[in-house]
Each structure stands twice: as C-alpha cells, then as structure tokens.
Coordinates of C-alpha atoms and ligand atoms in Angstrom, one line a residue:
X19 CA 0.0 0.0 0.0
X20 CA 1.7 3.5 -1.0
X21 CA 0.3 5.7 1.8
X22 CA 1.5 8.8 -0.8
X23 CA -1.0 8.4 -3.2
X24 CA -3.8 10.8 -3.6
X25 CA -7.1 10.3 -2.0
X26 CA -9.8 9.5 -4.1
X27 CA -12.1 12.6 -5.1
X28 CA -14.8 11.2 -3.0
X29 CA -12.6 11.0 -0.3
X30 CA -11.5 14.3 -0.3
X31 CA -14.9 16.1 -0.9
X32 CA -15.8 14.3 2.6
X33 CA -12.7 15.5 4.3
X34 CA -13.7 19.0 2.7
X35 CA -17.3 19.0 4.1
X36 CA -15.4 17.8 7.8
X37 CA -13.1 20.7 7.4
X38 CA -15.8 23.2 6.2
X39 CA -18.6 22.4 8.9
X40 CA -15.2 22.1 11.4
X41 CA -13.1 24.9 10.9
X42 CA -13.1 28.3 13.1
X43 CA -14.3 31.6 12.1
X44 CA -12.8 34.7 13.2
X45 CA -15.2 34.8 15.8
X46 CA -14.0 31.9 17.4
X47 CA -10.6 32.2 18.1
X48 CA -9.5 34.1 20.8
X49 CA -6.0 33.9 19.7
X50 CA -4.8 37.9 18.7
X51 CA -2.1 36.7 16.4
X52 CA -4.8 34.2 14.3
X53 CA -7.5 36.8 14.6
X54 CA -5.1 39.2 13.0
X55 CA -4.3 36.8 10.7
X56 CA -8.3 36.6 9.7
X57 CA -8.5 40.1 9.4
X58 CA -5.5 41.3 7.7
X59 CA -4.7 38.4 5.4
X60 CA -8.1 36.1 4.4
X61 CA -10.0 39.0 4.8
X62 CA -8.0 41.4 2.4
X63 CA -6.5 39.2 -0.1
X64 CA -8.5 41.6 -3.1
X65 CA -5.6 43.9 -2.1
X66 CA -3.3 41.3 -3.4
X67 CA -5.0 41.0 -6.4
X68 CA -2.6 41.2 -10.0
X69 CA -4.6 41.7 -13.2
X70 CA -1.1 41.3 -15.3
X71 CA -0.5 38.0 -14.0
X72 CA -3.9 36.6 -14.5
X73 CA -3.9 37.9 -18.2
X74 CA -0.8 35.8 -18.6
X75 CA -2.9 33.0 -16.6
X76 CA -5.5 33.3 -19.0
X77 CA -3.0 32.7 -22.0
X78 CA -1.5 29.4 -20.5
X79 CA -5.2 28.3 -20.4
X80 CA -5.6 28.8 -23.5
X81 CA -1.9 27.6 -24.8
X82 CA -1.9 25.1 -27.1
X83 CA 1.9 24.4 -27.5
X84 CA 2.7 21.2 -26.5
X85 CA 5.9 20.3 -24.6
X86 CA 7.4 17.4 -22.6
X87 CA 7.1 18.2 -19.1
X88 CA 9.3 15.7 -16.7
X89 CA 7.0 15.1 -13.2
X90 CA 9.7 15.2 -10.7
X91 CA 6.6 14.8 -8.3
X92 CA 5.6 11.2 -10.3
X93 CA 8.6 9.6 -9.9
X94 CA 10.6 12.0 -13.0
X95 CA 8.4 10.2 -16.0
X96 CA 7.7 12.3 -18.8
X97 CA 4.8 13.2 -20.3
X98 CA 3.5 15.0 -23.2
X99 CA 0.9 18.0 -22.5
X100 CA -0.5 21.0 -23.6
X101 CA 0.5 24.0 -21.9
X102 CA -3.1 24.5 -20.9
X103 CA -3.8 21.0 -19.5
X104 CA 0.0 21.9 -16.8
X105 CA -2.2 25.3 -15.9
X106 CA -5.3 23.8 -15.4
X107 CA -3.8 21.0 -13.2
X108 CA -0.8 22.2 -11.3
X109 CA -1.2 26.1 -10.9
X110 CA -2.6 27.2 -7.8
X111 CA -5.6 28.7 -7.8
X112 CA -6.7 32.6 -7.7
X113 CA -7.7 33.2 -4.8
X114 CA -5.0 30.8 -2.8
X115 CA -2.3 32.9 -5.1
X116 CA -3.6 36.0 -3.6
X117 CA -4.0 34.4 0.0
X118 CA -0.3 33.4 0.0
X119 CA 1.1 37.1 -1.7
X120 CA -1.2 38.7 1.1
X121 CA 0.3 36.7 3.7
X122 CA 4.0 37.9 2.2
X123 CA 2.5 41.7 2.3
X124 CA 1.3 41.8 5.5
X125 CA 4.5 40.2 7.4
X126 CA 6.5 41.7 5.1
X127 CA 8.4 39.0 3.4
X128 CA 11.0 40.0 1.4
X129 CA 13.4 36.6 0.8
X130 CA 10.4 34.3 -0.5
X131 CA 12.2 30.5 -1.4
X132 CA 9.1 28.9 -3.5
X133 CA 9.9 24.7 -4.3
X134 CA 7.8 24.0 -7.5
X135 CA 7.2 26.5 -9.6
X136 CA 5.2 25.5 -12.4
X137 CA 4.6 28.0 -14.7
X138 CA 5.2 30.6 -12.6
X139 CA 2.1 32.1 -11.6
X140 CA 2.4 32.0 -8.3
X141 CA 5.8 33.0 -8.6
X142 CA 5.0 36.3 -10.2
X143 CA 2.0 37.1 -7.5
X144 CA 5.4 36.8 -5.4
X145 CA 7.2 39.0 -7.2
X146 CA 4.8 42.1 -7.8
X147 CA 5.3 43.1 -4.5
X148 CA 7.2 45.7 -3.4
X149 CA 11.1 44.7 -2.0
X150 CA 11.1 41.2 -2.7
X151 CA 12.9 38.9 -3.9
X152 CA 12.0 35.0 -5.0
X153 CA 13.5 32.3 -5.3
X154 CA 12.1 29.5 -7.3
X155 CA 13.1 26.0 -7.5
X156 CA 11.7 23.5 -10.5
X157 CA 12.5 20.3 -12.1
X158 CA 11.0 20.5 -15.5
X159 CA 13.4 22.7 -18.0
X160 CA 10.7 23.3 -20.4
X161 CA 7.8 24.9 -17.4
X162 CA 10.7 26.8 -15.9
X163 CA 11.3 28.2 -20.2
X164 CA 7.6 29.8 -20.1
X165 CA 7.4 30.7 -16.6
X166 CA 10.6 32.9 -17.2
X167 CA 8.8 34.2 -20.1
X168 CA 6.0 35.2 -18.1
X169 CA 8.0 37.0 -15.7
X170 CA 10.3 38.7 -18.3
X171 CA 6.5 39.5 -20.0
X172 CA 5.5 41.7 -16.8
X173 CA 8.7 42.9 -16.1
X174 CA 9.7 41.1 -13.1
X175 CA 13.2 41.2 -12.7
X176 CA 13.6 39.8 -9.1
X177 CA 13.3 36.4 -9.6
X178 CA 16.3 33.5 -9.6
X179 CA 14.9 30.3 -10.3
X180 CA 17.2 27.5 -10.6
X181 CA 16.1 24.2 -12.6
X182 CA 16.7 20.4 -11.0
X183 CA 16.2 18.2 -8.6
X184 CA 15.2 20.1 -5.3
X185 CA 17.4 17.6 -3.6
X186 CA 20.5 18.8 -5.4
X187 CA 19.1 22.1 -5.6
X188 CA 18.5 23.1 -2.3
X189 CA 21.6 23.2 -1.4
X190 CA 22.2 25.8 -4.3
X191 CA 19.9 28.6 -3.0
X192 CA 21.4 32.2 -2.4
X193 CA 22.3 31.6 1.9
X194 CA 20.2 34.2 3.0
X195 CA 17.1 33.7 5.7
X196 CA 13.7 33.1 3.8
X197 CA 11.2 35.2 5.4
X198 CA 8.4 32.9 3.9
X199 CA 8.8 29.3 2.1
X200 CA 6.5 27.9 0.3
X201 CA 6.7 24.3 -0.6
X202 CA 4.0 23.4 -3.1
X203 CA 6.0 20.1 -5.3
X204 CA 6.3 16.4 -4.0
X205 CA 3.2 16.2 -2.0
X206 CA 4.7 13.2 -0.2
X207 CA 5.4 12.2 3.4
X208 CA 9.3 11.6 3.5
X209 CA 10.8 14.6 1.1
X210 CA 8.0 16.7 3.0
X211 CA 9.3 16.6 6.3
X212 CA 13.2 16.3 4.9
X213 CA 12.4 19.8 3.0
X214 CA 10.6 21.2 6.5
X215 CA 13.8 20.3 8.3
X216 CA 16.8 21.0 5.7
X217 CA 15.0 24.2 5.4
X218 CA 14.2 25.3 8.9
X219 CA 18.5 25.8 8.7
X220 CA 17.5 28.7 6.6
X221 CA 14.7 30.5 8.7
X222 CA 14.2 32.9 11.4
X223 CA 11.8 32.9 13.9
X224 CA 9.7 35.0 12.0
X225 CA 9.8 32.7 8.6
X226 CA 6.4 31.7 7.7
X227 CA 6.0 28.2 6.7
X228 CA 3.1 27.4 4.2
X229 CA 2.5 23.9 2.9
X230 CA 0.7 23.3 0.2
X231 CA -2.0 20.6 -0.3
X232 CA -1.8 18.9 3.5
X233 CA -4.3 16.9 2.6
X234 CA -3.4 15.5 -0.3
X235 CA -3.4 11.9 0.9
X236 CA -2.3 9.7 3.9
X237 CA 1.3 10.4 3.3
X238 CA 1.0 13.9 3.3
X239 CA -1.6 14.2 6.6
X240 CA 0.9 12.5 8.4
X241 CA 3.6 14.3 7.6
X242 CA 1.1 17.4 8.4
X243 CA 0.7 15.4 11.8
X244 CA 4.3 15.3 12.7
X245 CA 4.9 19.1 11.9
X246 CA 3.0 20.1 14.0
X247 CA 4.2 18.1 16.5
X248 CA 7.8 19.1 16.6
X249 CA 9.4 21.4 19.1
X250 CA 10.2 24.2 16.8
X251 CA 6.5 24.5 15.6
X252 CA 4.2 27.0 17.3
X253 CA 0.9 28.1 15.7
X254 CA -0.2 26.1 12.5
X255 CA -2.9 27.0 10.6
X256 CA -5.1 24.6 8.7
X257 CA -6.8 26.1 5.6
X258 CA -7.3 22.9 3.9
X259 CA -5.3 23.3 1.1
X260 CA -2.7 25.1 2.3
X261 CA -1.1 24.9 6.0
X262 CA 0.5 27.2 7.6
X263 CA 3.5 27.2 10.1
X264 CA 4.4 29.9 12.3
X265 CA 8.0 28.6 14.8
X266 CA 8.1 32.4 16.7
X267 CA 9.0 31.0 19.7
X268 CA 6.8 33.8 20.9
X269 CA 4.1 32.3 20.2
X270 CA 2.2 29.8 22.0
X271 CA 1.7 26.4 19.9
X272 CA -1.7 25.8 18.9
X273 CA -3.2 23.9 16.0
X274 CA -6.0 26.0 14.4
X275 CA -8.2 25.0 11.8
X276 CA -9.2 27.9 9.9
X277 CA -12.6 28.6 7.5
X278 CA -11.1 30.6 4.4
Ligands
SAM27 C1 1.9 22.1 -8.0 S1 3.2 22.5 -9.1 C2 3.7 24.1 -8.5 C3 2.7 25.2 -8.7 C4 3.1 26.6 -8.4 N1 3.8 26.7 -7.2 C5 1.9 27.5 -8.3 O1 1.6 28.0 -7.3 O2 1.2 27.7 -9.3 C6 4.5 21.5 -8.5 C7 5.8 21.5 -9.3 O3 6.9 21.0 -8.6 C8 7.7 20.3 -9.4 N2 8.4 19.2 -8.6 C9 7.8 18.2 -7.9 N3 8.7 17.4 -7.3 C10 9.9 18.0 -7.6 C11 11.3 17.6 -7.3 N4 11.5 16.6 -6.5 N5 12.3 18.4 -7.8 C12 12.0 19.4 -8.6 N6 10.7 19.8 -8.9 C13 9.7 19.1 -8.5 C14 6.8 19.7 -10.5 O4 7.6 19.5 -11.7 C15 5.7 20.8 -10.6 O5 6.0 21.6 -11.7

C-alpha cells in the first residue's frame, strides 16, 4: 500500500465537508495573532490582487503548444501535454495565489524561497510586490522556459529560479534567511518533512512556513501530523489546502483550523 498516493475525489470532498462544517471563524478564536491573521490576510486578499498575472494566466489556459514536461513529483516520468492541461492542473488557484502574496504583504516578506514553480504564476504574485525577492526552484526545463517568459513579459526582474532536482538544488539557493517558504512540489510524506527540516537551517523565527496541499493523501496528513508536533512549531494553521507554520518561539503552539 503506498500511503503517498492521492485520496480518491470522494474522499477528499468528505474530508472538505469535515473541514468546512469544522473549521473556526474569526469569531471563534480568541488567539490575537490568528485573529489578526483573519482580518488582515483572508480577509484582504483583493488587495493582493494582480490583473497582469492573471492575463498571462488566462493565455497558459488557452496555450496550445505542447511540450514534454518531466514530473519530478511522479517519480521523474515524462509526459507530453498542452500547456493549458500543466495550468489547469498544477497552478494554484486565484484566490490561494492572492491568499499566500497577502500573507507575504502583510509580514513583510521580502526573501520568498518557493519549491515548485510551475509555470510561474504564483511565482509572479510573489514578485509584484514591493522589495522582494524569490527564489524559485523547478525540475522540469521546459515549465521553468515559459514561466521565465512570463515574468520577463511583466517585467519582473527579481526572480532567480534554478532548474533540477530540489534535492540537489536546495543546497544551491542564495544563503540568505527566507522570510516565507512555500513548498508546493512532491506532495509526499518523507521529502515533506526532509524539506521542513533541511530548510528550517534557513529560517528565522519569524519565517512563515506554508504547505501546500496537506491533505493531499495519507502520506501527506501525516507528515502534516508530525509538523506540527515538533518542538520548533508553534501556531499552524489549517486552511485545507494550504497549511500554515508559524515557529516564533513567541508564540504559544496551537493547531487552528481555519474557514477561508
Ligand atoms: C503544483 S506545481 C507548483 C505550482 C506553483 N507553485 C503555483 O503556485 O502555481 C509542482 C511543481 O513541482 C515540481 N516538482 C515536484 N517534485 C519535484 C522535485 N523533487 N524536484 C523538482 N521539482 C519538483 C513539478 O515539476 C511541478 O511543476
């Protein structure tokens, strides 16, 4: 049994309807730091809105070049796709893109490391803030091609993206403390946590962990389970499809479950 593979759909709309009729409002937490968090970041993310990166979203969607595109994340086979089927399936979403470039406004992030860039639409969200600088890391030669294009398109020059294995790779990012990481590529239990840990070497107490897909499948809820449990870990949100992890030892460690 390979506890990494994806739930079924079913399976997941159930554990949706669990978190939905489960998870806190701002009402209910009595936690300042979370209930800044509601106001400031789920409930402002139209201030992180970029109509020049969905423009170049819409164009992937409708791109019909086809390329090989290597899935580090499925075990490095290659597959022949559409540029529109990669953005339809792997790009995060809207309104999660503006979540997570909120999130970077309102701590101020300014060193952003992202592992799996895809096309690079998150990326960009990333970059159109003010004073910071990403770094993106991405297997696949040919997605990393058009998400450079994208950037170059809008005029984002403070990007470095570096192309490969993030096993060999992360040992290649600039050494500087990431203010915010975002790990959105091998949704699976043991390169999870090795990432988490290899990279907590590179934070501060004020980097802002956010995981993407945490409940993705077994493999990847128990590696959500065992984040949260370790001693660096303070707050963590749960938003469902992305988690959040805050280590200020400031803080006092709570699990919240959060209603986007
Ligand atoms: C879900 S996509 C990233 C989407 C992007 N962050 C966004 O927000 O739109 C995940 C990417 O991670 C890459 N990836 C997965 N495992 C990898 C690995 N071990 N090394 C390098 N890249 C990997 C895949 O090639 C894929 O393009």
């Amino acid at each position: 049994l390979n506890k990494d593979k994806p739930y079924s759909r079913i399976r997941i709309a159930w554990k949706y309807l669990k978190y939905y009729f489960g998870a806190a409002s701002k009402h209910k937490v009595h936690s300042p730091f979370v209930y800044d968090f509601f106001v400031e970041v789920i409930g402002k993310t139209r201030a992180s809105r970029n109509k020049g990166v969905e423009q170049e979203r819409a164009r992937l969607l409708r791109s019909k070049q086809v390329i090989d595109f290597k899935d580090y994340g499925k075990n490095g086979n290659v597959f022949r796709k559409t540029v529109s089927e990669i953005a339809k399936k792997s790009l995060k979403k809207r309104a999660h893109a503006r979540l997570i470039t909120q999130t970077a406004k309102f701590y101020e992030a300014e060193n952003i490391l992202e592992l799996g860039t895809s096309l690079g639409i998150t990326t960009a969200y990333l970059a159109g803030l003010k004073n910071t600088k990403v770094v993106t890391l991405e297997g696949d030669e040919n997605v990393s091609q058009i998400a450079k294009g994208i950037w170059g398109q809008l005029g984002y020059e403070n990007v470095i993206s570096l192309v490969g294995d993030f096993d060999s790779n992360l040992d290649n990012i600039p050494d500087v403390q990431y203010d915010m990481i975002f790990i959105d590529g091998n949704h699976k239990y043991e390169p999870t946590l090795r990432y988490f840990k290899e990279l907590l070497k590179k934070s501060t107490e004020k980097t802002i962990f956010i995981f993407d897909d945490i409940h993705y499948g077994k493999g990847m809820e128990n590696a959500w389970a065992e984040i949260k449990k370790m001693p660096e870990v303070t707050i963590t949100l749960d938003l469902f499809f992305l988690g959040y992890v805050f280590i200020d030892p400031t803080l006092t460690k709570q699990d919240f479950i959060l209603k986007l």
